[in-house]
Short mmCIF file of C-alpha atoms in Angstrom, two decimals:
data_model
loop_
_atom_site.label_atom_id
_atom_site.label_comp_id
_atom_site.label_asym_id
_atom_site.label_seq_id
_atom_site.Cartn_x
_atom_site.Cartn_y
_atom_site.Cartn_z
CA MET A 1 73.15 -13.54 -19.92
CA ASP A 2 72.02 -16.83 -21.93
CA ILE A 3 71.97 -19.67 -18.92
CA LYS A 4 73.04 -22.99 -19.99
CA GLN A 5 73.55 -24.50 -16.41
CA VAL A 6 73.56 -24.15 -13.01
CA THR A 7 76.15 -26.33 -10.88
CA VAL A 8 75.34 -26.14 -6.73
CA LEU A 9 78.33 -27.12 -4.95
CA GLY A 10 77.85 -29.01 -1.32
CA GLY A 11 77.86 -28.06 1.32
CA LEU A 12 77.06 -28.82 5.16
CA SER A 13 74.78 -30.75 6.79
CA LYS A 14 73.03 -29.57 9.99
CA LYS A 15 75.95 -31.52 11.57
CA GLY A 16 78.38 -29.66 10.39
CA GLU A 17 79.64 -32.62 8.58
CA LYS A 18 80.13 -32.39 4.79
CA GLU A 19 77.61 -33.24 2.56
CA PRO A 20 77.87 -36.58 0.07
CA VAL A 21 76.92 -35.47 -2.92
CA GLU A 22 79.41 -32.49 -4.10
CA GLU A 23 78.30 -31.19 -7.09
CA VAL A 24 74.65 -31.19 -9.09
CA THR A 25 74.26 -29.82 -12.28
CA PHE A 26 71.23 -28.54 -13.48
CA ASN A 27 71.31 -27.91 -16.80
CA MET A 28 67.84 -25.86 -19.31
CA GLY A 29 65.71 -28.25 -19.99
CA ASP A 30 65.52 -30.72 -17.52
CA VAL A 31 62.70 -31.24 -14.71
CA VAL A 32 64.15 -32.24 -11.33
CA SER A 33 62.46 -33.43 -7.40
CA ILE A 34 64.00 -32.44 -4.35
CA VAL A 35 62.48 -34.88 -2.01
CA GLY A 36 62.96 -35.47 1.43
CA PRO A 37 60.79 -35.88 4.82
CA THR A 38 60.03 -32.21 6.32
CA GLY A 39 62.83 -30.64 7.70
CA CYS A 40 65.69 -32.71 6.21
CA GLY A 41 66.30 -29.39 3.95
CA LYS A 42 64.33 -29.07 0.76
CA THR A 43 63.58 -25.38 1.49
CA THR A 44 66.82 -24.19 2.27
CA LEU A 45 68.83 -26.03 -0.75
CA ILE A 46 66.07 -24.13 -3.00
CA ASN A 47 66.74 -20.97 -1.05
CA ASP A 48 70.60 -21.43 -1.86
CA ILE A 49 69.55 -21.43 -5.70
CA GLU A 50 67.28 -18.47 -5.51
CA LEU A 51 70.04 -16.77 -3.06
CA PHE A 52 73.09 -17.72 -5.52
CA ALA A 53 74.92 -18.75 -2.34
CA ASP A 54 77.97 -18.47 -2.33
CA LEU A 55 79.83 -19.30 0.82
CA ASN A 56 77.33 -17.06 2.64
CA THR A 57 74.33 -19.51 3.58
CA PRO A 58 74.67 -21.58 7.22
CA SER A 59 74.57 -24.34 4.82
CA MET A 60 77.70 -23.12 3.31
CA ARG A 61 76.55 -24.37 -0.65
CA ARG A 62 78.14 -22.51 -3.69
CA VAL A 63 75.95 -22.32 -7.09
CA LEU A 64 77.95 -21.42 -10.08
CA ILE A 65 76.09 -19.82 -13.13
CA ASN A 66 77.73 -21.20 -16.42
CA GLY A 67 80.03 -22.87 -14.14
CA GLN A 68 80.79 -19.20 -12.62
CA PRO A 69 80.69 -17.87 -8.99
CA PRO A 70 77.41 -15.10 -8.94
CA ALA A 71 79.99 -12.61 -7.64
CA ASP A 72 81.21 -12.63 -10.97
CA ILE A 73 77.96 -12.35 -12.89
CA GLU A 74 76.08 -9.18 -12.86
CA PHE A 75 72.25 -9.31 -13.14
CA GLN A 76 69.36 -6.54 -13.36
CA PRO A 77 66.97 -6.38 -10.88
CA SER A 78 63.92 -6.49 -13.35
CA ARG A 79 66.14 -9.86 -15.50
CA ASN A 80 66.29 -11.83 -12.28
CA PRO A 81 67.14 -15.20 -13.97
CA ILE A 82 65.20 -16.89 -11.34
CA ALA A 83 61.57 -16.88 -10.30
CA LEU A 84 60.89 -18.59 -7.05
CA ILE A 85 57.11 -19.84 -5.88
CA SER A 86 56.86 -20.30 -2.65
CA GLN A 87 54.25 -21.84 -0.29
CA HIS A 88 53.06 -18.07 1.05
CA THR A 89 51.21 -15.68 -0.88
CA ASN A 90 50.29 -13.11 1.24
CA PHE A 91 52.28 -10.80 0.21
CA LEU A 92 50.86 -9.83 -2.91
CA SER A 93 49.12 -6.45 -3.06
CA ASP A 94 44.92 -5.38 -3.78
CA LEU A 95 45.99 -4.44 -7.36
CA PRO A 96 43.57 -6.22 -9.57
CA VAL A 97 44.69 -9.72 -12.10
CA LYS A 98 45.17 -7.80 -15.02
CA GLU A 99 46.75 -4.53 -13.62
CA PHE A 100 49.25 -6.98 -11.83
CA LEU A 101 49.70 -8.73 -14.89
CA SER A 102 50.65 -5.60 -16.65
CA ILE A 103 52.51 -4.06 -14.57
CA HIS A 104 55.50 -7.01 -14.54
CA ALA A 105 54.42 -7.06 -18.73
CA ARG A 106 55.71 -3.23 -18.89
CA VAL A 107 59.13 -4.28 -16.21
CA ARG A 108 59.94 -7.48 -17.89
CA GLN A 109 58.85 -6.97 -22.13
CA GLY A 110 57.85 -4.77 -22.47
CA GLY A 111 55.05 -2.53 -25.50
CA ASP A 112 51.95 -4.53 -26.14
CA ALA A 113 51.32 -6.45 -23.20
CA ASP A 114 48.15 -7.28 -24.33
CA HIS A 115 48.85 -10.91 -26.27
CA VAL A 116 50.95 -12.15 -22.64
CA ILE A 117 48.70 -11.35 -20.38
CA GLU A 118 46.06 -12.80 -22.90
CA GLU A 119 48.51 -16.32 -22.91
CA THR A 120 49.36 -16.20 -18.62
CA LEU A 121 45.77 -16.29 -17.72
CA ALA A 122 44.99 -19.32 -20.20
CA PHE A 123 48.30 -20.88 -18.99
CA ALA A 124 46.90 -20.18 -15.22
CA ASN A 125 42.94 -21.58 -15.61
CA GLU A 126 44.61 -25.07 -17.55
CA LEU A 127 46.06 -25.65 -13.71
CA THR A 128 42.25 -24.57 -12.01
CA GLY A 129 39.14 -25.60 -10.96
CA GLU A 130 37.15 -22.30 -11.04
CA PRO A 131 38.42 -19.76 -14.41
CA LEU A 132 41.24 -16.47 -13.03
CA ILE A 133 38.85 -13.14 -13.90
CA LEU A 134 41.07 -10.44 -14.39
CA GLU A 135 38.54 -8.16 -12.89
CA SER A 136 39.08 -9.77 -10.04
CA ALA A 137 41.61 -8.21 -6.97
CA MET A 138 44.82 -10.54 -6.42
CA THR A 139 43.99 -10.76 -2.73
CA GLU A 140 40.14 -11.90 -3.42
CA LEU A 141 41.66 -15.73 -5.45
CA SER A 142 42.14 -18.49 -3.47
CA GLY A 143 45.41 -20.36 -3.15
CA GLY A 144 45.24 -22.23 -6.04
CA GLN A 145 44.60 -19.46 -8.06
CA THR A 146 47.65 -17.67 -7.26
CA ARG A 147 49.44 -20.34 -7.42
CA ALA A 148 48.38 -21.22 -10.86
CA LEU A 149 48.63 -17.52 -11.97
CA LEU A 150 52.25 -16.82 -10.55
CA ILE A 151 53.29 -20.26 -11.95
CA ALA A 152 52.11 -19.16 -15.53
CA ASP A 153 53.57 -15.45 -14.99
CA ALA A 154 56.97 -16.83 -13.58
CA VAL A 155 57.11 -18.67 -16.99
CA ILE A 156 55.30 -16.41 -19.46
CA ILE A 157 55.90 -13.02 -18.69
CA GLY A 158 59.16 -12.70 -16.07
CA ASN A 159 60.46 -15.25 -18.63
CA SER A 160 62.47 -17.07 -15.94
CA PRO A 161 65.71 -19.32 -17.38
CA ILE A 162 64.89 -21.32 -13.81
CA ILE A 163 61.69 -21.12 -12.07
CA LEU A 164 61.90 -23.26 -8.28
CA LEU A 165 58.23 -24.52 -7.23
CA ASP A 166 57.70 -25.23 -3.41
CA GLU A 167 54.85 -28.24 -2.83
CA ILE A 168 52.93 -27.38 -5.85
CA GLU A 169 50.85 -30.14 -4.86
CA ASN A 170 49.31 -28.28 -2.28
CA ALA A 171 48.61 -25.67 -3.70
CA GLY A 172 45.20 -27.09 -4.94
CA ILE A 173 46.15 -26.83 -8.93
CA ASP A 174 46.09 -29.52 -10.96
CA ARG A 175 49.98 -30.37 -10.25
CA ILE A 176 50.24 -33.16 -13.15
CA ARG A 177 48.68 -30.61 -15.66
CA ALA A 178 51.64 -28.38 -14.43
CA LEU A 179 54.40 -30.27 -15.16
CA GLU A 180 53.15 -30.97 -18.04
CA LEU A 181 52.44 -27.66 -19.71
CA LEU A 182 55.85 -27.01 -18.70
CA LYS A 183 58.01 -29.29 -19.99
CA ARG A 184 56.85 -27.72 -23.24
CA TYR A 185 58.99 -24.72 -22.47
CA GLU A 186 62.81 -25.51 -22.46
CA LYS A 187 63.92 -24.12 -18.97
CA ILE A 188 65.33 -25.57 -15.26
CA PHE A 189 62.15 -26.04 -13.14
CA ILE A 190 63.37 -27.17 -10.13
CA PHE A 191 60.43 -28.91 -7.95
CA VAL A 192 60.50 -29.17 -4.05
CA THR A 193 58.11 -32.38 -3.82
CA HIS A 194 56.09 -34.36 -1.31
CA ASP A 195 54.64 -36.26 -4.53
CA SER A 196 55.34 -39.96 -5.66
CA ARG A 197 53.96 -38.62 -9.56
CA ILE A 198 56.09 -35.38 -9.25
CA ALA A 199 58.78 -37.02 -8.27
CA LEU A 200 58.94 -40.22 -11.08
CA LEU A 201 58.15 -37.62 -13.94
CA SER A 202 60.73 -36.03 -12.86
CA ASP A 203 63.96 -36.01 -14.88
CA TYR A 204 65.84 -37.09 -11.58
CA ARG A 205 65.13 -36.21 -7.70
CA ILE A 206 67.65 -35.52 -5.22
CA VAL A 207 67.40 -36.72 -1.67
CA MET A 208 67.59 -34.98 1.20
CA LYS A 209 68.40 -36.31 4.70
CA ASP A 210 69.54 -34.05 7.95
CA GLY A 211 70.49 -30.85 5.66
CA ALA A 212 72.12 -32.76 3.19
CA MET A 213 71.68 -33.69 -0.28
CA GLN A 214 72.43 -37.59 -0.02
CA LYS A 215 71.79 -39.12 -3.52
CA VAL A 216 71.23 -38.04 -6.72
CA LEU A 217 68.62 -40.88 -8.98
CA ALA A 218 67.77 -40.30 -11.97
CA THR A 219 63.75 -41.64 -13.41
CA THR A 220 63.99 -45.29 -14.46
CA ASP A 221 61.41 -46.55 -17.00
CA GLU A 222 60.35 -48.72 -14.58
CA GLU A 223 59.88 -46.08 -11.97
CA ARG A 224 58.22 -44.49 -15.22
CA MET A 225 55.24 -47.21 -15.79
CA VAL A 226 55.15 -47.13 -12.07
CA ALA A 227 53.97 -43.81 -12.69
CA GLU A 228 51.62 -44.64 -14.78
CA GLU A 229 49.79 -47.02 -12.24
CA ILE A 230 50.01 -44.84 -9.61
CA LYS A 231 48.26 -42.43 -12.47
CA LYS A 232 45.39 -44.81 -12.52
CA MET A 233 45.35 -44.85 -8.04
CA ASP A 234 45.23 -40.67 -8.54
CA ASP A 235 42.81 -40.39 -11.16
CA LEU A 236 40.47 -42.76 -9.24
CA LEU A 237 40.82 -40.21 -6.16
CA LEU A 238 41.01 -37.13 -8.54
CA ASP A 239 37.19 -37.75 -9.56
CA PHE A 240 36.00 -38.96 -6.22
CA ARG A 241 37.14 -35.79 -5.36
CA ARG A 242 35.34 -34.00 -8.19
CA ARG A 243 31.95 -35.70 -7.72
CA VAL A 244 32.70 -34.51 -3.74
CA ARG A 245 33.15 -31.43 -3.85
CA GLU A 246 29.62 -31.67 -7.45
CA GLY A 247 27.35 -32.59 -4.62
CA GLN A 248 27.76 -35.64 -5.36
CA GLN A 249 27.11 -38.93 -3.51
CA LEU A 250 30.06 -41.70 -3.47
CA THR A 251 28.48 -45.62 -3.28
CA TYR A 252 30.52 -48.80 -3.19
CA ASP A 253 29.07 -49.70 -6.54
CA ASP A 254 31.31 -46.50 -7.80
CA LEU A 255 34.22 -48.00 -6.33
CA GLY A 256 33.95 -51.07 -7.57
CA GLU A 257 33.21 -49.60 -10.99
CA ARG A 258 35.58 -47.83 -10.95
CA LEU A 259 38.59 -49.98 -9.77
CA LYS A 260 37.39 -53.01 -12.40
CA ALA A 261 38.09 -50.39 -14.59
CA PHE A 262 41.24 -49.54 -14.45
CA GLY A 263 41.78 -53.43 -13.76
CA TYR A 264 42.44 -53.93 -10.09
CA ILE A 265 39.78 -55.80 -9.50
CA ALA A 266 38.61 -59.27 -11.67
#
């Protein structure tokens, strides 16, 4: 099925009240963030999307595909249009990385899998500090490597049109590089995030509170300018983190030079 858009019809908050946002539609190519404090219902919202909720989840939301109820649409299990990259990866088998990818490639695409495996590995290695090795067992990978591989697998091998990403900033991967790479693909990307840069680099964001969608905010040009300033501070922290990991020692002079380079001090 050629998915053009996904619509979420509002349901009920944790208090049983009607959600302030009655309807939100994601179009192919949209990058969306779901934001709000811990426990506000962000993960519940993406779970509703993944399950094609139809008044059958605690939130009482409905999810429409191209304007149709999910009950009216038939999907082959091997062609599931939604991929969820969650924070929990302990379900993975002890297969070597290459075999894991090969099996998925045969199920989703058939034919010669070597090319897509290479492309998937290259994508994943753009996001990690230590490159993945095809002979490594899946259970030997770090949390960041696993999440990077699953993101690449969903985009390239699974070719899922709708990809849900739950707090990738906690995965130890280059999340801004991930966002840059993902934007090259015409898919719907929905991030659950506490990261201000991810939120401000998205096309719009859904604000959650008390288990309900409170508002939908389109990212303004001014916010994108703010994101550029946040990037400078973020890059500074990332550089110092890299130095510490490499065994270097830091000084006040290092900090002063970097702050001066960014224009924060004279």
